[in-house]
Coordinates of C-alpha atoms in Angstrom, one line a residue:
Chain A
M184 CA 11.6 81.3 90.0
P185 CA 11.1 83.6 93.0
F186 CA 10.1 82.5 96.5
E187 CA 10.0 85.6 98.6
I188 CA 8.5 86.7 101.9
K189 CA 7.8 90.4 102.2
I190 CA 7.0 91.6 105.7
L191 CA 4.1 94.0 106.0
G192 CA 3.7 94.0 109.8
S193 CA 5.8 93.0 112.8
S194 CA 3.7 94.2 115.8
S195 CA 1.7 92.3 118.3
A196 CA -1.8 93.3 119.4
T197 CA -1.1 96.6 121.2
P198 CA -0.2 98.9 118.3
V199 CA 2.9 101.1 118.3
F200 CA 3.9 103.9 115.9
N201 CA 6.1 102.7 113.0
R202 CA 5.1 99.1 113.4
H203 CA 2.1 97.4 111.8
H204 CA 0.0 94.5 112.7
S205 CA 0.7 91.1 111.3
S206 CA 0.7 90.5 107.6
Q207 CA 3.1 89.0 105.1
L208 CA 3.1 88.7 101.4
L209 CA 4.5 85.5 99.9
T210 CA 5.4 85.4 96.3
I211 CA 6.0 81.9 94.8
N212 CA 6.5 81.8 91.0
N213 CA 4.4 85.0 90.4
Q214 CA 1.5 83.8 92.6
L215 CA 0.9 86.1 95.6
F216 CA -0.3 84.8 98.9
L217 CA -1.3 87.1 101.7
I218 CA -0.8 85.6 105.2
D219 CA -2.8 87.4 107.9
C220 CA -4.2 90.9 107.3
G221 CA -4.0 93.1 110.4
E222 CA -5.5 96.6 110.4
G223 CA -3.9 98.8 107.8
T224 CA -2.6 96.0 105.6
Q225 CA -4.1 97.6 102.5
L226 CA -2.1 100.8 103.2
Q227 CA 1.1 98.7 103.6
L228 CA 0.3 97.1 100.2
I229 CA -0.1 100.5 98.6
K230 CA 3.1 101.8 100.3
Y231 CA 5.0 98.9 98.8
K232 CA 3.3 99.2 95.4
I233 CA 1.9 95.7 95.4
R234 CA -1.0 95.2 93.1
F235 CA -4.1 93.9 95.0
T236 CA -5.4 92.3 91.8
K237 CA -2.5 89.8 91.9
I238 CA -3.5 88.5 95.3
N239 CA -5.7 85.4 94.8
Y240 CA -5.2 83.6 98.1
I241 CA -5.5 85.0 101.7
F242 CA -4.8 83.0 104.8
I243 CA -6.0 84.1 108.3
S244 CA -4.3 82.3 111.2
H245 CA -6.8 83.3 113.9
L246 CA -9.5 85.9 114.8
H247 CA -7.5 88.2 117.1
G248 CA -7.9 91.6 115.6
D249 CA -4.2 92.2 115.0
H250 CA -4.3 89.4 112.5
Y251 CA -7.5 90.0 110.5
L252 CA -9.0 93.5 111.0
G253 CA -7.6 94.8 107.7
L254 CA -9.5 92.1 105.8
V255 CA -12.9 93.7 105.2
G256 CA -11.2 97.0 104.2
L257 CA -9.0 95.1 101.7
L258 CA -12.0 93.2 100.3
S259 CA -13.9 96.5 99.9
T260 CA -11.0 98.1 98.1
M261 CA -10.6 95.1 95.7
H262 CA -14.3 95.6 95.0
L263 CA -14.0 99.3 94.4
N264 CA -11.0 98.6 92.1
G265 CA -13.3 96.5 90.0
R266 CA -12.1 93.0 90.8
T267 CA -14.1 90.2 89.3
K268 CA -11.8 87.3 89.8
D269 CA -12.5 84.7 92.5
L270 CA -10.7 85.1 95.8
Y271 CA -9.7 82.1 97.9
L272 CA -9.9 82.8 101.6
F273 CA -8.8 80.4 104.3
G274 CA -9.6 81.1 108.0
P275 CA -11.1 79.8 111.2
P276 CA -14.8 79.4 111.8
G277 CA -16.5 82.7 112.2
L278 CA -14.5 84.7 109.7
D279 CA -17.3 84.2 107.1
E280 CA -19.9 85.5 109.5
I281 CA -17.7 88.6 110.4
I282 CA -17.3 89.4 106.7
T283 CA -20.9 88.8 105.8
I284 CA -22.4 91.0 108.5
Q285 CA -20.2 93.9 107.6
L286 CA -20.9 93.7 103.9
K287 CA -24.6 93.5 104.8
H288 CA -24.6 96.6 106.9
S289 CA -22.6 98.6 104.3
E290 CA -24.9 97.2 101.6
T291 CA -21.9 96.1 99.6
F292 CA -22.4 93.5 97.0
L293 CA -19.0 92.3 95.9
N294 CA -18.3 92.0 92.2
F295 CA -16.2 88.9 92.9
K296 CA -16.8 85.6 94.6
I297 CA -15.0 84.7 97.9
I298 CA -14.4 81.0 98.1
F299 CA -14.1 80.4 101.8
T300 CA -12.4 77.4 103.3
E301 CA -13.2 77.1 107.0
L302 CA -10.1 75.8 108.7
D303 CA -9.9 73.1 111.4
T304 CA -7.0 74.7 113.2
T305 CA -6.4 71.6 115.4
T306 CA -5.2 69.3 112.6
Q307 CA -2.4 69.2 110.0
K308 CA -4.2 69.2 106.7
V309 CA -3.5 70.1 103.1
I310 CA -5.9 73.0 102.5
L311 CA -4.6 74.1 99.1
D312 CA -3.2 71.9 96.3
L313 CA -1.9 73.8 93.3
E314 CA 0.1 72.7 90.4
N315 CA 3.4 73.6 92.0
L316 CA 2.8 73.7 95.7
T317 CA 0.7 72.7 98.6
V318 CA -0.4 74.6 101.7
E319 CA -1.0 72.9 105.0
T320 CA -2.3 74.0 108.4
I321 CA 0.0 73.9 111.3
P322 CA -1.9 73.5 114.6
L323 CA -0.6 76.2 117.1
I324 CA -1.2 76.7 120.8
H325 CA -3.0 79.9 121.5
R326 CA -5.9 81.3 123.5
I327 CA -8.3 80.8 120.6
N328 CA -8.4 78.6 117.5
C329 CA -5.1 79.3 115.7
C330 CA -3.0 77.7 113.0
G331 CA 0.1 78.5 111.1
F332 CA 0.6 77.7 107.4
L333 CA 3.2 75.5 105.7
F334 CA 3.9 76.3 102.0
K335 CA 5.8 73.5 100.2
E336 CA 6.8 73.4 96.6
K337 CA 6.1 70.1 95.0
P338 CA 9.0 68.0 93.7
K339 CA 10.3 69.6 90.5
K340 CA 11.3 68.0 87.2
R341 CA 14.9 67.9 85.8
K342 CA 15.7 70.3 83.1
I343 CA 16.7 69.3 79.6
D344 CA 20.3 70.2 78.6
K345 CA 19.6 71.7 75.1
T346 CA 23.2 71.6 74.1
K347 CA 23.3 67.8 74.3
I348 CA 19.8 66.5 73.4
P349 CA 19.7 65.0 69.8
D350 CA 17.2 66.6 67.4
H351 CA 15.3 63.3 66.8
V352 CA 14.2 62.9 70.4
T353 CA 10.4 63.0 70.6
P354 CA 8.3 65.2 73.0
L355 CA 7.2 62.2 75.0
Q356 CA 10.8 61.1 75.4
I357 CA 11.7 64.6 76.6
I358 CA 9.0 64.4 79.3
A359 CA 10.4 61.0 80.4
L360 CA 13.9 62.3 80.5
K361 CA 12.7 65.3 82.7
E362 CA 11.1 62.8 85.0
G363 CA 14.4 61.1 85.5
E364 CA 13.6 58.1 83.3
D365 CA 16.1 56.7 80.7
V366 CA 14.8 56.3 77.1
I367 CA 15.8 54.4 73.9
D368 CA 15.7 56.6 70.8
K369 CA 14.6 55.6 67.3
E370 CA 18.2 54.6 66.5
G371 CA 18.3 52.2 69.4
N372 CA 20.6 54.3 71.6
L373 CA 20.0 54.4 75.4
L374 CA 19.7 58.0 76.4
K375 CA 20.3 58.3 80.2
S376 CA 18.3 61.0 81.9
E377 CA 21.3 62.0 84.0
Q378 CA 23.4 62.7 80.9
Y379 CA 20.8 64.8 79.0
T380 CA 19.3 66.8 81.9
F381 CA 20.3 69.1 84.7
P382 CA 19.3 68.0 88.2
A383 CA 15.9 69.1 89.4
R384 CA 15.8 72.2 91.6
K385 CA 15.1 71.8 95.2
S386 CA 11.6 72.1 96.5
R387 CA 11.4 75.1 98.8
S388 CA 9.3 75.5 101.9
Y389 CA 8.2 78.2 104.3
A390 CA 6.4 77.8 107.6
Y391 CA 4.5 80.7 109.2
C392 CA 3.9 80.2 112.9
S393 CA 2.1 83.0 114.7
D394 CA 0.7 83.2 117.4
T395 CA 1.8 80.3 119.6
A396 CA 3.1 79.2 122.9
Y397 CA 6.3 77.1 122.7
N398 CA 5.0 74.2 120.6
P399 CA 7.1 71.0 120.2
G400 CA 4.0 69.3 118.8
M401 CA 4.7 71.0 115.4
F402 CA 8.4 70.1 115.2
G403 CA 7.8 67.0 113.1
Q404 CA 5.7 68.9 110.5
I405 CA 8.1 71.9 110.1
K406 CA 11.3 69.9 110.2
G407 CA 14.0 71.1 107.8
V408 CA 12.0 73.9 106.2
D409 CA 14.0 76.5 104.4
M410 CA 12.5 79.4 106.3
L411 CA 10.5 79.5 109.5
Y412 CA 8.7 82.6 110.7
H413 CA 8.1 82.1 114.5
E414 CA 6.6 84.7 116.7
A415 CA 8.9 86.1 119.4
T416 CA 6.6 88.5 121.3
F417 CA 8.8 88.6 124.4
L418 CA 12.5 88.5 125.4
H419 CA 13.1 85.4 127.4
D420 CA 13.1 87.1 130.8
M421 CA 9.3 87.4 130.2
E422 CA 8.9 83.6 129.8
S423 CA 6.1 83.4 132.4
R424 CA 4.2 86.3 130.7
A425 CA 4.6 84.5 127.4
K426 CA 3.2 81.3 128.8
E427 CA 0.3 83.1 130.4
T428 CA -0.6 84.8 127.1
Y429 CA 0.1 81.8 124.9
H430 CA 3.0 83.5 123.2
S431 CA 6.7 82.7 122.7
T432 CA 10.0 84.2 123.7
T433 CA 13.0 84.8 121.5
L434 CA 14.8 81.7 122.9
Q435 CA 11.7 79.5 122.4
A436 CA 11.6 80.6 118.8
A437 CA 15.3 79.9 118.4
W438 CA 15.1 76.5 120.1
T439 CA 12.3 75.6 117.7
A440 CA 14.5 76.6 114.8
K441 CA 17.5 74.6 116.1
E442 CA 15.5 71.5 117.0
T443 CA 13.8 71.4 113.7
K444 CA 17.0 72.1 111.7
V445 CA 15.4 74.8 109.6
K446 CA 17.8 76.9 107.5
T447 CA 16.6 80.4 108.5
L448 CA 14.5 81.8 111.3
L449 CA 12.5 85.0 111.1
L450 CA 11.3 86.6 114.3
G451 CA 8.3 88.9 114.6
H452 CA 5.1 89.8 116.5
F453 CA 7.0 92.1 118.9
S454 CA 5.3 93.4 122.0
A455 CA 4.8 97.1 122.1
R456 CA 6.8 97.2 125.3
Y457 CA 10.0 97.0 123.2
K458 CA 11.0 100.1 121.4
D459 CA 14.3 98.6 120.4
I460 CA 14.1 95.0 119.1
E461 CA 17.8 94.4 118.5
P462 CA 18.0 92.5 121.8
H463 CA 15.5 90.1 120.4
L464 CA 17.9 89.3 117.6
A465 CA 20.9 89.1 119.8
E466 CA 19.1 86.7 122.2
A467 CA 17.8 84.4 119.4
R468 CA 21.3 84.3 117.8
T469 CA 22.8 82.9 121.0
I470 CA 20.9 79.7 120.1
F471 CA 20.3 79.9 116.4
Q472 CA 22.8 82.1 114.4
N473 CA 20.8 82.4 111.2
S474 CA 18.0 84.4 112.8
F475 CA 16.6 87.7 111.4
L476 CA 14.1 90.3 112.5
A477 CA 11.0 90.3 110.3
E478 CA 10.6 94.0 110.1
E479 CA 8.3 96.0 107.8
G480 CA 9.4 96.3 104.3
L481 CA 12.1 93.6 104.4
V482 CA 12.1 90.8 101.8
F483 CA 13.5 87.4 102.6
T484 CA 14.3 85.2 99.6
I485 CA 14.6 81.4 99.4
D486 CA 17.1 80.6 96.7
D487 CA 16.2 78.3 93.8
E488 CA 19.1 75.7 94.2
P489 CA 19.9 72.4 92.6
L490 CA 18.9 69.4 94.8
Chain B
M967 CA -11.2 126.9 126.9
P968 CA -10.1 125.0 123.8
F969 CA -12.4 124.0 121.0
E970 CA -10.3 122.2 118.4
I971 CA -10.7 119.9 115.5
K972 CA -7.8 117.6 114.7
I973 CA -7.9 115.9 111.4
L974 CA -6.8 112.2 111.5
G975 CA -8.0 111.2 108.0
S976 CA -8.9 112.9 104.8
S977 CA -9.4 110.1 102.3
S978 CA -12.5 108.7 100.8
A979 CA -13.1 104.9 100.4
T980 CA -10.4 103.9 98.0
P981 CA -7.2 104.2 100.1
V982 CA -4.2 106.1 98.9
F983 CA -0.7 106.3 100.4
N984 CA -0.2 109.2 102.8
R985 CA -3.9 109.8 103.3
H986 CA -6.0 108.1 105.9
H987 CA -9.7 107.1 106.2
S988 CA -12.1 109.5 107.9
S989 CA -11.6 110.3 111.5
Q990 CA -11.5 113.5 113.5
L991 CA -10.7 114.3 117.1
L992 CA -12.7 117.1 118.6
T993 CA -11.5 118.7 121.9
I994 CA -14.0 120.8 123.8
N995 CA -12.9 122.0 127.2
N996 CA -10.7 118.9 127.8
Q997 CA -13.3 116.4 126.7
L998 CA -12.3 114.4 123.6
F999 CA -14.8 113.3 121.0
L1000 CA -13.8 111.0 118.2
I1001 CA -15.9 111.4 115.0
D1002 CA -15.7 108.4 112.7
C1003 CA -13.0 105.9 113.0
G1004 CA -11.7 104.6 109.7
E1005 CA -9.1 101.8 109.4
G1006 CA -5.9 102.8 111.0
T1007 CA -7.3 105.5 113.3
Q1008 CA -5.6 104.1 116.3
L1009 CA -2.2 104.4 114.6
Q1010 CA -3.0 108.0 113.8
L1011 CA -3.9 108.6 117.4
I1012 CA -0.6 107.1 118.4
K1013 CA 1.3 109.1 115.8
Y1014 CA -0.2 112.4 117.2
K1015 CA 0.4 111.2 120.8
I1016 CA -3.3 111.4 121.8
R1017 CA -4.1 109.4 124.9
F1018 CA -6.9 106.9 124.1
T1019 CA -8.0 106.9 127.8
K1020 CA -9.2 110.5 127.4
I1021 CA -11.7 109.6 124.6
N1022 CA -15.1 108.9 126.2
Y1023 CA -17.4 109.6 123.3
I1024 CA -17.2 108.1 119.8
F1025 CA -19.6 109.0 116.9
I1026 CA -19.9 106.9 113.8
S1027 CA -21.7 108.6 110.9
H1028 CA -22.4 105.4 108.8
L1029 CA -21.3 101.9 108.1
H1030 CA -19.2 102.3 105.1
G1031 CA -15.8 100.8 106.0
D1032 CA -13.8 103.9 105.5
H1033 CA -15.7 105.5 108.4
Y1034 CA -15.7 102.7 111.0
L1035 CA -13.3 99.8 110.3
G1036 CA -10.8 101.1 112.8
L1037 CA -13.3 100.9 115.7
V1038 CA -12.9 97.3 116.8
G1039 CA -9.1 97.7 116.8
L1040 CA -9.4 100.8 118.9
L1041 CA -11.8 99.2 121.4
S1042 CA -9.4 96.2 121.7
T1043 CA -6.4 98.4 122.3
M1044 CA -8.4 100.4 124.9
H1045 CA -9.1 97.0 126.6
L1046 CA -5.4 95.9 126.4
N1047 CA -4.4 99.2 127.9
G1048 CA -6.6 98.5 130.9
R1049 CA -9.5 100.8 130.3
T1050 CA -12.3 100.4 132.8
K1051 CA -14.2 103.6 132.3
D1052 CA -17.5 103.5 130.3
L1053 CA -17.3 104.4 126.7
Y1054 CA -20.3 106.1 125.0
L1055 CA -20.7 105.0 121.4
F1056 CA -23.2 106.5 118.9
G1057 CA -23.8 104.9 115.5
P1058 CA -26.3 103.5 113.1
P1059 CA -28.3 100.3 113.6
G1060 CA -26.0 97.3 113.0
L1061 CA -22.8 98.8 114.6
D1062 CA -23.5 96.9 117.9
E1063 CA -23.9 93.6 116.0
I1064 CA -20.7 94.2 114.1
I1065 CA -18.8 94.8 117.3
T1066 CA -20.4 92.0 119.3
I1067 CA -19.7 89.4 116.7
Q1068 CA -16.0 90.3 116.5
L1069 CA -15.5 90.4 120.2
K1070 CA -17.3 87.0 120.4
H1071 CA -15.0 85.3 117.9
S1072 CA -11.9 86.7 119.4
E1073 CA -13.2 85.7 122.8
T1074 CA -12.5 89.2 124.1
F1075 CA -14.4 90.3 127.2
L1076 CA -13.9 94.0 127.5
N1077 CA -12.9 95.4 130.9
F1078 CA -15.2 98.4 130.2
K1079 CA -18.8 99.0 129.3
I1080 CA -19.8 100.3 125.9
I1081 CA -23.0 102.4 126.2
F1082 CA -24.4 102.3 122.7
T1083 CA -26.9 104.7 121.3
E1084 CA -28.4 103.5 118.1
L1085 CA -29.0 106.5 115.9
D1086 CA -32.0 107.3 113.8
T1087 CA -30.0 109.0 111.0
T1088 CA -33.2 110.4 109.4
T1089 CA -34.1 112.9 112.0
Q1090 CA -32.5 115.9 113.8
K1091 CA -32.2 114.9 117.4
V1092 CA -30.1 115.7 120.5
I1093 CA -28.2 112.5 121.2
L1094 CA -25.9 113.8 123.9
D1095 CA -26.6 116.4 126.5
L1096 CA -23.6 117.3 128.7
E1097 CA -23.1 120.1 131.1
N1098 CA -21.6 122.4 128.6
L1099 CA -22.7 121.1 125.2
T1100 CA -25.1 119.1 123.2
V1101 CA -24.6 116.9 120.2
E1102 CA -27.3 116.5 117.5
T1103 CA -27.6 114.2 114.5
I1104 CA -27.7 115.9 111.1
P1105 CA -29.6 113.8 108.5
L1106 CA -27.4 113.4 105.4
I1107 CA -28.2 112.1 101.9
H1108 CA -26.1 109.0 101.2
R1109 CA -26.4 105.5 99.8
I1110 CA -27.0 104.0 103.3
N1111 CA -28.2 105.4 106.6
C1112 CA -25.9 108.3 107.4
C1113 CA -25.8 111.3 109.6
G1114 CA -23.5 114.1 110.5
F1115 CA -23.1 115.6 114.0
L1116 CA -23.6 119.1 115.3
F1117 CA -21.7 120.0 118.4
K1118 CA -23.0 123.1 120.1
E1119 CA -21.8 124.7 123.3
K1120 CA -24.6 125.7 125.6
P1121 CA -25.0 129.4 126.5
K1122 CA -22.3 130.4 128.9
K1123 CA -22.4 132.5 132.0
R1124 CA -20.9 135.9 132.5
K1125 CA -17.6 136.1 134.4
I1126 CA -17.2 137.9 137.7
D1127 CA -14.9 140.9 137.6
K1128 CA -12.9 140.2 140.7
T1129 CA -11.3 143.7 140.8
K1130 CA -14.7 145.2 141.3
I1131 CA -16.9 142.8 143.3
P1132 CA -17.3 143.9 147.0
D1133 CA -16.2 141.3 149.6
H1134 CA -19.6 141.0 151.3
V1135 CA -21.4 139.7 148.2
T1136 CA -22.7 136.2 149.0
P1137 CA -22.1 133.0 146.8
L1138 CA -25.7 133.0 145.8
Q1139 CA -25.5 136.6 144.7
I1140 CA -22.4 135.7 142.7
I1141 CA -24.3 133.0 140.9
A1142 CA -27.1 135.5 140.1
L1143 CA -24.7 138.1 138.8
K1144 CA -23.1 135.5 136.5
E1145 CA -26.5 134.6 135.2
G1146 CA -27.0 138.3 134.3
E1147 CA -29.3 139.1 137.1
D1148 CA -29.0 142.3 139.2
V1149 CA -28.9 141.8 143.0
I1150 CA -29.3 144.0 146.1
D1151 CA -26.5 143.5 148.6
K1152 CA -26.9 143.5 152.4
E1153 CA -26.2 147.2 152.5
G1154 CA -29.2 147.8 150.2
N1155 CA -27.1 148.7 147.1
L1156 CA -28.2 147.6 143.7
L1157 CA -25.4 145.7 142.0
K1158 CA -25.9 145.6 138.3
S1159 CA -24.7 142.4 136.7
E1160 CA -23.3 144.4 133.7
Q1161 CA -21.1 146.4 136.0
Y1162 CA -19.6 143.6 138.0
T1163 CA -19.2 140.9 135.4
F1164 CA -17.6 140.5 132.0
P1165 CA -19.8 139.5 129.1
A1166 CA -20.4 135.8 128.6
R1167 CA -18.3 134.1 126.0
K1168 CA -19.9 133.1 122.7
S1169 CA -21.2 129.5 122.4
R1170 CA -19.2 127.8 119.7
S1171 CA -20.4 125.2 117.3
Y1172 CA -19.1 122.6 114.8
A1173 CA -20.9 120.7 112.2
Y1174 CA -19.4 117.5 110.7
C1175 CA -21.1 116.5 107.4
S1176 CA -19.7 113.4 105.7
D1177 CA -20.8 111.6 103.5
T1178 CA -23.6 113.4 101.7
A1179 CA -24.9 114.5 98.4
Y1180 CA -25.7 118.2 98.1
N1181 CA -28.1 118.6 100.9
P1182 CA -30.1 121.9 101.3
G1183 CA -32.3 120.1 103.8
M1184 CA -29.7 120.6 106.5
F1185 CA -29.2 124.3 105.9
G1186 CA -31.5 125.4 108.6
Q1187 CA -29.9 123.2 111.2
I1188 CA -26.3 124.2 110.5
K1189 CA -27.0 127.9 109.8
G1190 CA -24.3 130.1 111.2
V1191 CA -22.1 127.5 112.8
D1192 CA -18.5 128.6 113.5
M1193 CA -17.0 125.7 111.5
L1194 CA -18.5 123.3 109.0
Y1195 CA -16.7 120.2 107.8
H1196 CA -18.3 119.2 104.5
E1197 CA -17.1 116.4 102.3
A1198 CA -15.8 117.4 98.9
T1199 CA -15.0 114.0 97.3
F1200 CA -14.8 115.4 93.8
L1201 CA -13.9 118.6 91.9
H1202 CA -17.0 120.1 90.3
D1203 CA -16.4 118.7 86.8
M1204 CA -17.4 115.4 88.3
E1205 CA -20.8 116.6 89.5
S1206 CA -22.7 113.8 87.8
R1207 CA -20.4 111.2 89.4
A1208 CA -20.9 112.9 92.7
K1209 CA -24.6 112.7 92.3
E1210 CA -24.5 109.0 91.3
T1211 CA -22.4 108.1 94.4
Y1212 CA -24.2 110.4 96.8
H1213 CA -21.2 112.5 97.4
S1214 CA -20.5 116.2 97.0
T1215 CA -18.2 118.4 94.9
T1216 CA -16.0 121.3 96.1
L1217 CA -18.5 123.9 94.8
Q1218 CA -21.5 122.2 96.5
A1219 CA -19.6 122.2 99.8
A1220 CA -18.8 125.9 99.2
W1221 CA -22.4 126.8 98.3
T1222 CA -23.5 125.1 101.5
A1223 CA -21.1 127.2 103.5
K1224 CA -22.1 130.4 101.8
E1225 CA -25.8 129.7 102.0
T1226 CA -25.7 128.8 105.7
K1227 CA -23.3 131.7 106.5
V1228 CA -20.9 129.6 108.4
K1229 CA -17.6 131.2 109.4
T1230 CA -15.2 128.5 108.2
L1231 CA -15.4 125.6 105.8
L1232 CA -13.2 122.5 106.1
L1233 CA -13.1 120.3 103.0
G1234 CA -12.3 116.6 103.2
H1235 CA -13.0 113.0 102.0
F1236 CA -11.0 113.4 98.9
S1237 CA -11.2 110.8 96.1
A1238 CA -8.1 108.7 95.5
R1239 CA -8.1 110.0 91.9
Y1240 CA -6.7 113.3 93.1
K1241 CA -3.0 113.2 94.0
D1242 CA -2.9 117.0 94.3
I1243 CA -5.8 118.4 96.3
E1244 CA -4.9 122.1 96.0
P1245 CA -7.4 122.5 93.1
H1246 CA -10.1 121.5 95.6
L1247 CA -9.2 124.5 97.7
A1248 CA -8.9 126.9 94.8
E1249 CA -12.3 125.8 93.5
A1250 CA -14.1 126.1 96.8
R1251 CA -12.6 129.5 97.4
T1252 CA -14.1 130.9 94.3
I1253 CA -17.4 130.7 96.2
F1254 CA -16.4 130.7 99.8
Q1255 CA -13.1 132.4 100.7
N1256 CA -12.6 131.0 104.2
S1257 CA -12.2 127.4 103.1
F1258 CA -9.4 125.1 104.1
L1259 CA -8.3 121.6 103.3
A1260 CA -8.8 119.2 106.3
E1261 CA -5.6 117.3 105.9
E1262 CA -4.0 114.8 108.3
G1263 CA -2.4 116.4 111.3
L1264 CA -3.9 119.8 111.0
V1265 CA -5.7 121.4 113.9
F1266 CA -8.5 123.9 113.4
T1267 CA -9.4 126.1 116.4
I1268 CA -12.6 128.0 117.1
D1269 CA -11.7 131.0 119.3
D1270 CA -13.3 131.6 122.6
E1271 CA -14.6 135.1 122.0
P1272 CA -17.0 137.5 123.9
L1273 CA -20.5 137.5 122.6

């Protein structure tokens, strides 16, 4: 089953031609999750032929414009396109007021319901618990309330080896075998789960961390994730500017990845001062080799591997 | 002196790839006026290398998202770019509240002052009176409060013919000659304005009318303008849909141009249902030959001609 991150925007607040403000589309087993929604996100979704109707969950990290100003436009378009399905929206206090006031003045009465969860950005908390995954807030260090999001698949079941399983095994016994339990069949034979099933697939995880100053406080929470998106607004020679603006440098992102032993690091939220961002990559790779630039249009996949 | 309209967006509410939401940049004698500011306008300004700092006046016709959702992003970027100069903003009631609430939640304290004029969209009124031009509201017929804008140069002065003017003519006499008055010089000669000056240049005018149902009520006000931008959301076979949504068809835009004897008609605000908009042009030209499609990136110039 797919677990993919598609990058819709890689730019920090000051816009620059050919980059877009922060937004990512996460696909997990055919569910689409939109993370942040900077100005113009709906045009990026159209460009990449992503069907708005399939997006049921939107997460906003904080209320700086480059992370949410595309939201009201996207909601309006969903409405114009005839959406009636509930939309789950997660964001900091104030986001509901911002939306409500704009819908009021445009006299727009949405055809669908927004189910808004106001986030406490200062604590780690499970904010969404679905059949196959959970989403948690990751407290970040920024000028205003801001949190990242940790997407974690739940532990998976083993898969039945259909070439081996005897015909007389009952559905309940199948469930037990998938859970890793051994069963005794009606003939009195012990059927070991290990013999009749394939190992469960690994539970995959993705941590989205933008915007934040260097933030060791989150290391425990994101430890060992498959993929970490960490902002890298500046090259490391701008460390003091990064600190002052509550952002991170390439090396701080790379240290975070190294310390937390993640598998892959994505870098983004590049300052408009950099026309060429290859030096960001080179600098991060001096610390953490498996780093990539999260540029518009790229898709990063987390493989579905055996445990 | 230039009088130019640059088209930044031609799309109606539902976005479509390669078109942008409504926005136009008007240049009159080196002053820049931004009319409407749909989502992504700041990216369009960057694309066309327009310096944000030179924009001192912004006009918002109404509070449907496709006409203003780019405004808060543009203001934020002006702030990040260090703007300190006052910005004059004109828009319907509610626009100030929308801006204020978003700046509050992002904890942004602008370095510059916004001087906001709340518009009564139901009356014709001069809302800006500068040295060389005035701007008036044009009441439009739409689902919510909505007005267009009429930009009119003030009557111009005649120009001195430097090859003819005697050296002893005083500065005050020069001013009088430019005003069309005849003067008597110190030698007792009658200097006729007509003989010593070139005719004044024509005062140019531009009317921006989006969004509106077919609106004969405005014909008197826009009569004879040099250039009229009129929305043409639909082809004329969709007349009933246009009526229902308080929009216009190509033929209605063309009839308006013909009835009011404008010189040039620009068509825009095209519905996403039309991939190809050449039929819009063809249809309008059956009524009004001097019609053009107001597509992204195009610049329309009103010539500076003698009266």
